[in-house]
Short mmCIF file of C-alpha atoms in Angstrom, two decimals:
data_model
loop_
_atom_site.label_atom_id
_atom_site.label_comp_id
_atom_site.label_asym_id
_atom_site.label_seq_id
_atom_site.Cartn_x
_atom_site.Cartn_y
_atom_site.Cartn_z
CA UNK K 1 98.21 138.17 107.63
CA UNK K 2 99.93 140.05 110.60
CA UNK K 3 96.83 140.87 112.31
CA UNK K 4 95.54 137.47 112.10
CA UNK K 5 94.49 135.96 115.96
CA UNK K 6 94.21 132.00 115.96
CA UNK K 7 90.70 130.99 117.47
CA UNK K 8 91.27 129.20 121.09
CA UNK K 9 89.45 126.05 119.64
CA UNK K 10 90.24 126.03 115.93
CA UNK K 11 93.20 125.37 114.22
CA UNK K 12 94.97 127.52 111.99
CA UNK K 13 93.94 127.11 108.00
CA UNK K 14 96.10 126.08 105.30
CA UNK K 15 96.49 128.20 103.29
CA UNK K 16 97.79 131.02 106.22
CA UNK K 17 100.27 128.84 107.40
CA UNK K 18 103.28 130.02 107.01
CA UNK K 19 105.42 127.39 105.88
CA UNK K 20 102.41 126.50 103.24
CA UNK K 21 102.00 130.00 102.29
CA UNK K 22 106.22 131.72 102.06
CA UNK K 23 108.22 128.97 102.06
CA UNK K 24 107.12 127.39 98.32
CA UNK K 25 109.70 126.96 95.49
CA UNK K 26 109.36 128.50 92.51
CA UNK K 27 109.02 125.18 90.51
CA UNK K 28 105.42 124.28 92.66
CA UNK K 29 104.56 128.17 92.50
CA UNK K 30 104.05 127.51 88.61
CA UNK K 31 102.64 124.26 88.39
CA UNK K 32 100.12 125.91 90.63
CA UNK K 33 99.43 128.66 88.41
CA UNK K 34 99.53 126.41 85.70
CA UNK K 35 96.76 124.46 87.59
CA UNK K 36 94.85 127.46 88.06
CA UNK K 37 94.64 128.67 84.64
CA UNK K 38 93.92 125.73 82.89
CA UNK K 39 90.98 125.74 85.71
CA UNK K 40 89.66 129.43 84.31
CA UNK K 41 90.51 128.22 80.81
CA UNK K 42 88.02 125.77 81.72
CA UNK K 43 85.63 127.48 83.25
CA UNK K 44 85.55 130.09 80.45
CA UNK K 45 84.91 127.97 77.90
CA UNK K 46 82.13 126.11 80.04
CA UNK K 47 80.75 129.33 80.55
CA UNK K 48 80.82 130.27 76.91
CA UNK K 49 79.06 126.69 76.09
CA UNK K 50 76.51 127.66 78.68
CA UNK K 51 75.31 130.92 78.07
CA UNK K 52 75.47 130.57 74.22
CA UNK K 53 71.81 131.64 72.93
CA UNK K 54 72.32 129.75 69.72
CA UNK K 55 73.27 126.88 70.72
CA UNK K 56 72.19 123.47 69.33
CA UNK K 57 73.90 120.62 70.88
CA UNK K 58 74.56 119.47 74.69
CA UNK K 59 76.96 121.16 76.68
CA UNK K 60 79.78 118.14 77.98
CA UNK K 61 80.21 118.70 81.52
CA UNK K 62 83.53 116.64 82.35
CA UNK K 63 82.54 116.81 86.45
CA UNK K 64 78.89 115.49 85.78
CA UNK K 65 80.22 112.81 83.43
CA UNK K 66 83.21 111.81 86.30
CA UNK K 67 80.27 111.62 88.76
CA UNK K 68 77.88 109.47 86.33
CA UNK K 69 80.53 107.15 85.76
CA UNK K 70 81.27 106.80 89.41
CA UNK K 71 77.76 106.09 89.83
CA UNK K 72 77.67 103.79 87.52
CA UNK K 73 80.70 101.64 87.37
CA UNK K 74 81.29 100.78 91.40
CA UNK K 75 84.06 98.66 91.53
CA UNK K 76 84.66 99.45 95.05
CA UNK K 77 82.37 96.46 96.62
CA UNK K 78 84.61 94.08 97.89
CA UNK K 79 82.58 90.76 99.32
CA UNK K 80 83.56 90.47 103.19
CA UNK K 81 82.40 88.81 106.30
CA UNK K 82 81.10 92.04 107.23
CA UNK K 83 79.05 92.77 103.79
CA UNK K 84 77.42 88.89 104.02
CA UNK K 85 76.52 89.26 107.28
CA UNK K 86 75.12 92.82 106.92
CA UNK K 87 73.52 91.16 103.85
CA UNK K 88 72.29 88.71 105.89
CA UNK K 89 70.82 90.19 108.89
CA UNK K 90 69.22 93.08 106.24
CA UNK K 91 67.82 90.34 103.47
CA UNK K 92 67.18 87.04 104.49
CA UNK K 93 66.39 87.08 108.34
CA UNK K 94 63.43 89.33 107.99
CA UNK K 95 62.05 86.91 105.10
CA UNK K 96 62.80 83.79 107.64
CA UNK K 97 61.60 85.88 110.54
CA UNK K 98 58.20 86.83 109.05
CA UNK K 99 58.04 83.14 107.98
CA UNK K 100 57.94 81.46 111.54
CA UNK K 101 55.04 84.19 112.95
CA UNK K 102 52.83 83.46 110.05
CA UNK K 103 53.58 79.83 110.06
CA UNK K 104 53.09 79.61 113.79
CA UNK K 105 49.75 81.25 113.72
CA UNK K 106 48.57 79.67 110.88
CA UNK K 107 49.26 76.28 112.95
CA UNK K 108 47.51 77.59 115.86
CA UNK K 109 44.68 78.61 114.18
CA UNK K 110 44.47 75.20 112.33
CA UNK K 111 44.34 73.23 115.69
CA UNK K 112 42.09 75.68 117.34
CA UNK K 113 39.92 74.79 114.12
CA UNK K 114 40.69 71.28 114.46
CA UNK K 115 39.68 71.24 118.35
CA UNK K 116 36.40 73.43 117.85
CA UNK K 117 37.28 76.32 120.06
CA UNK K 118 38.02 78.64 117.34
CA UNK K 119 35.82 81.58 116.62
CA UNK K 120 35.48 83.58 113.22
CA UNK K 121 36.06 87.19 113.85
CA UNK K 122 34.29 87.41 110.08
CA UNK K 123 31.39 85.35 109.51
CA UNK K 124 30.94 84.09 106.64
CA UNK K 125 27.10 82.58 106.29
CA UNK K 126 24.09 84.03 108.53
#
């Protein structure tokens, strides 16, 4: 820690600040080893699960099944301005867009048909 040199364009990390590192009371020094071995306790016994040869059943993996339910349960949309016009501009105005350039040249065609002056590019009869 003494010999520690700060980078010119970095900042200093966390965890060797000073104040973060000495000046912690005793009360959040245990909760944070509590924190930490209930996190080995954890891992252990995950570790166990996983590398057990004889093993029949699936091995619950509380992270994968926090990140499956995230997946699958967002309730974090919230219908704005923004989202509808996103959904908008995304959705519908390429459908309407792709609309008016087939509709246009399927009019054109039809009056160049109509007037005579169209020609096949495919013929269909010798």
């Amino acid at each position: 820690m003494a010999n520690y040199k700060e980078a010119p364009l970095a900042t200093r990390p966390k965890t060797l600040d000073p104040a973060e590192y000495f000046n912690l009371s005793h009360d959040y020094r245990r909760a944070e080893e509590k924190r930490a071995s209930l996190r080995a306790q954890l891992k252990r016994q995950y570790l166990e699960q996983l590398n057990n040869p004889h093993r029949k059943e699936l091995i619950e993996d509380p992270a994968l099944t926090r990140w499956t339910y995230a997946r699958t349960n967002n309730n974090y949309f919230r219908p704005t301005a923004k989202t509808s016009l996103i959904g908008g501009l995304f959705g519908v105005l390429p459908l309407f867009i792709l609309y008016v350039v087939f509709k246009t040249d399927r009019d054109k065609r039809e009056a160049k048909i109509k007037a005579g002056t169209y020609e096949r590019p495919y013929k269909l009869s010798t």
